[in-house]
């Protein structure tokens, strides 16, 4: 039985690697883009929270204040880390967005699979295929990536 579990785990791993590769191909053009100066990048990404770094008063401000009407502390922390490591190099900001997107797609797969289990479906090949198809559609549709 242990060999069967390792084969199943290997299939899951290969499936997710295939999904991540597909996402990388679909979104590969984003890595050469800059920031959108006429959209929200100039105030959402490039702001006082991002540039102030990991000082205690800045961390407190990120979690207690909104900026231009938006409260998003985890996004701000993400931008602070990226800015601290790479400055305002848009490649890394876009790469991190794609990585977050892959993480969301992975969570969606497990959510759909669990919902199918709860609805009385066993963990059959059919339910796995449904979850994989829905996840793949979510992952590759350009509209879903912010």
C-alpha positions as MATLAB code, in Angstrom:
seq = 'XXXXXXXXXXXXXXXXXXXXXXXXXXXXXXXXXXXXXXXXXXXXXXXXXXXXXXXXXXXXXXXXXXXXXXXXXXXXXXXXXXXXXXXXXXXXXXXXXXXXXXXXXXXXXXXXXXXXXXXXXXXXXXXXXXXXXXXXXXXXXXXXXX';
ca = [
       0.000    0.000    0.000;
       2.916    2.331    0.711;
       4.072    2.031   -2.914;
       0.553    2.962   -4.115;
       0.560    6.089   -1.907;
       3.941    7.174   -3.238;
       2.673    6.748   -6.822;
      -0.428    8.815   -6.025;
       1.701   11.496   -4.347;
       4.035   11.536   -7.344;
       1.055   11.976   -9.686;
      -0.238   14.862   -7.555;
       3.185   16.473   -7.579;
       3.565   16.044  -11.334;
       0.055   17.396  -11.861;
       0.799   20.521   -9.878;
       4.161   20.982  -11.586;
       2.379   20.719  -14.944;
      -0.175   23.278  -13.767;
       2.549   25.659  -12.575;
       4.389   25.252  -15.872;
       1.190   26.025  -17.755;
       0.661   29.145  -15.651;
       4.269   30.224  -16.258;
       3.799   29.851  -20.019;
       0.439   31.653  -20.037;
       1.708   34.566  -17.964;
       5.276   34.697  -19.281;
       4.700   38.009  -21.037;
       3.990   39.755  -17.733;
       7.609   39.426  -16.605;
       8.836   41.957  -19.154;
       6.223   44.554  -18.229;
       6.880   47.525  -15.999;
       4.592   49.044  -13.431;
       1.317   50.594  -14.556;
       1.767   54.279  -13.899;
      -1.741   55.141  -15.046;
      -3.471   52.508  -12.933;
      -2.952   51.832   -9.232;
       0.708   50.780   -9.039;
       1.915   54.315   -8.405;
      -0.063   54.519   -5.148;
      -0.674   50.864   -4.245;
       2.841   49.509   -4.766;
       4.944   52.643   -4.568;
       3.858   54.230   -1.323;
       5.142   55.319    2.057;
       4.477   51.912    3.649;
       6.555   50.084    1.059;
       9.451   52.505    1.209;
       9.546   52.815    5.004;
      10.690   49.220    5.412;
      10.496   46.937    8.421;
      10.518   49.447   11.219;
       8.186   48.799   14.128;
       6.219   52.022   13.649;
       5.747   51.199    9.956;
       4.547   47.660   10.733;
       2.070   49.060   13.250;
       0.883   51.590   10.661;
       0.413   48.876    8.028;
      -1.891   46.935   10.361;
      -3.770   49.904   11.825;
      -4.178   52.395    8.975;
      -5.701   52.371    5.544;
      -4.035   54.020    2.593;
      -6.157   55.879    0.023;
      -9.220   54.095    1.359;
      -7.753   50.604    1.121;
      -6.804   48.413    4.067;
      -4.607   45.543    2.891;
      -1.880   44.755    5.430;
      -0.781   41.423    3.944;
      -0.414   42.941    0.493;
       1.595   45.802    1.988;
       3.828   43.315    3.836;
       4.372   41.472    0.578;
       5.375   44.706   -1.152;
       7.637   45.690    1.748;
       9.520   42.386    1.501;
       9.882   42.652   -2.269;
      11.004   46.283   -2.080;
      13.471   45.458    0.706;
      15.014   42.639   -1.331;
      14.839   43.948   -4.906;
      13.873   47.621   -4.852;
      11.295   48.686   -7.398;
      12.199   46.033   -9.981;
       8.815   45.145  -11.526;
       9.976   41.631  -12.492;
       9.965   40.474   -8.868;
       6.598   42.057   -8.136;
       5.080   40.327  -11.180;
       6.765   37.032  -10.315;
       5.349   37.159   -6.803;
       1.866   37.828   -8.184;
       2.142   34.710  -10.342;
       3.427   32.698   -7.368;
       0.455   33.858   -5.265;
      -1.832   32.966   -8.168;
      -0.380   29.428   -8.294;
      -0.935   29.132   -4.552;
      -4.573   30.190   -4.944;
      -5.054   27.671   -7.746;
      -3.623   24.935   -5.518;
      -5.994   25.858   -2.703;
      -8.895   25.912   -5.154;
      -8.105   22.353   -6.241;
      -8.250   21.080   -2.667;
     -11.401   23.098   -1.934;
     -13.242   21.686   -4.952;
     -12.054   18.194   -4.127;
     -13.247   18.555   -0.541;
     -16.624   19.956   -1.630;
     -17.108   17.007   -3.954;
     -16.271   14.635   -1.092;
     -18.744   16.400    1.197;
     -21.486   16.172   -1.438;
     -21.263   12.403   -1.365;
     -18.749   11.908   -4.130;
     -15.911    9.654   -3.182;
     -12.399   10.679   -4.029;
     -12.748    9.093   -7.415;
     -10.936    9.785  -10.635;
     -13.976   11.690  -11.844;
     -13.972   14.104   -8.889;
     -10.227   14.581   -9.245;
     -10.665   15.346  -12.936;
     -13.429   17.853  -12.212;
     -11.250   19.574   -9.618;
      -8.256   19.547  -11.956;
     -10.245   20.962  -14.875;
     -11.810   23.745  -12.800;
      -8.434   24.600  -11.282;
      -6.754   24.656  -14.686;
      -9.394   26.994  -16.085;
      -9.011   29.317  -13.115;
      -5.228   29.210  -13.378;
      -4.916   30.056  -17.059;
      -7.684   32.614  -17.493;
      -6.045   36.035  -17.668;
      -8.988   37.728  -15.935;
      -8.297   35.867  -12.698;
      -4.787   37.288  -12.206;
      -4.689   40.692  -10.607;
];
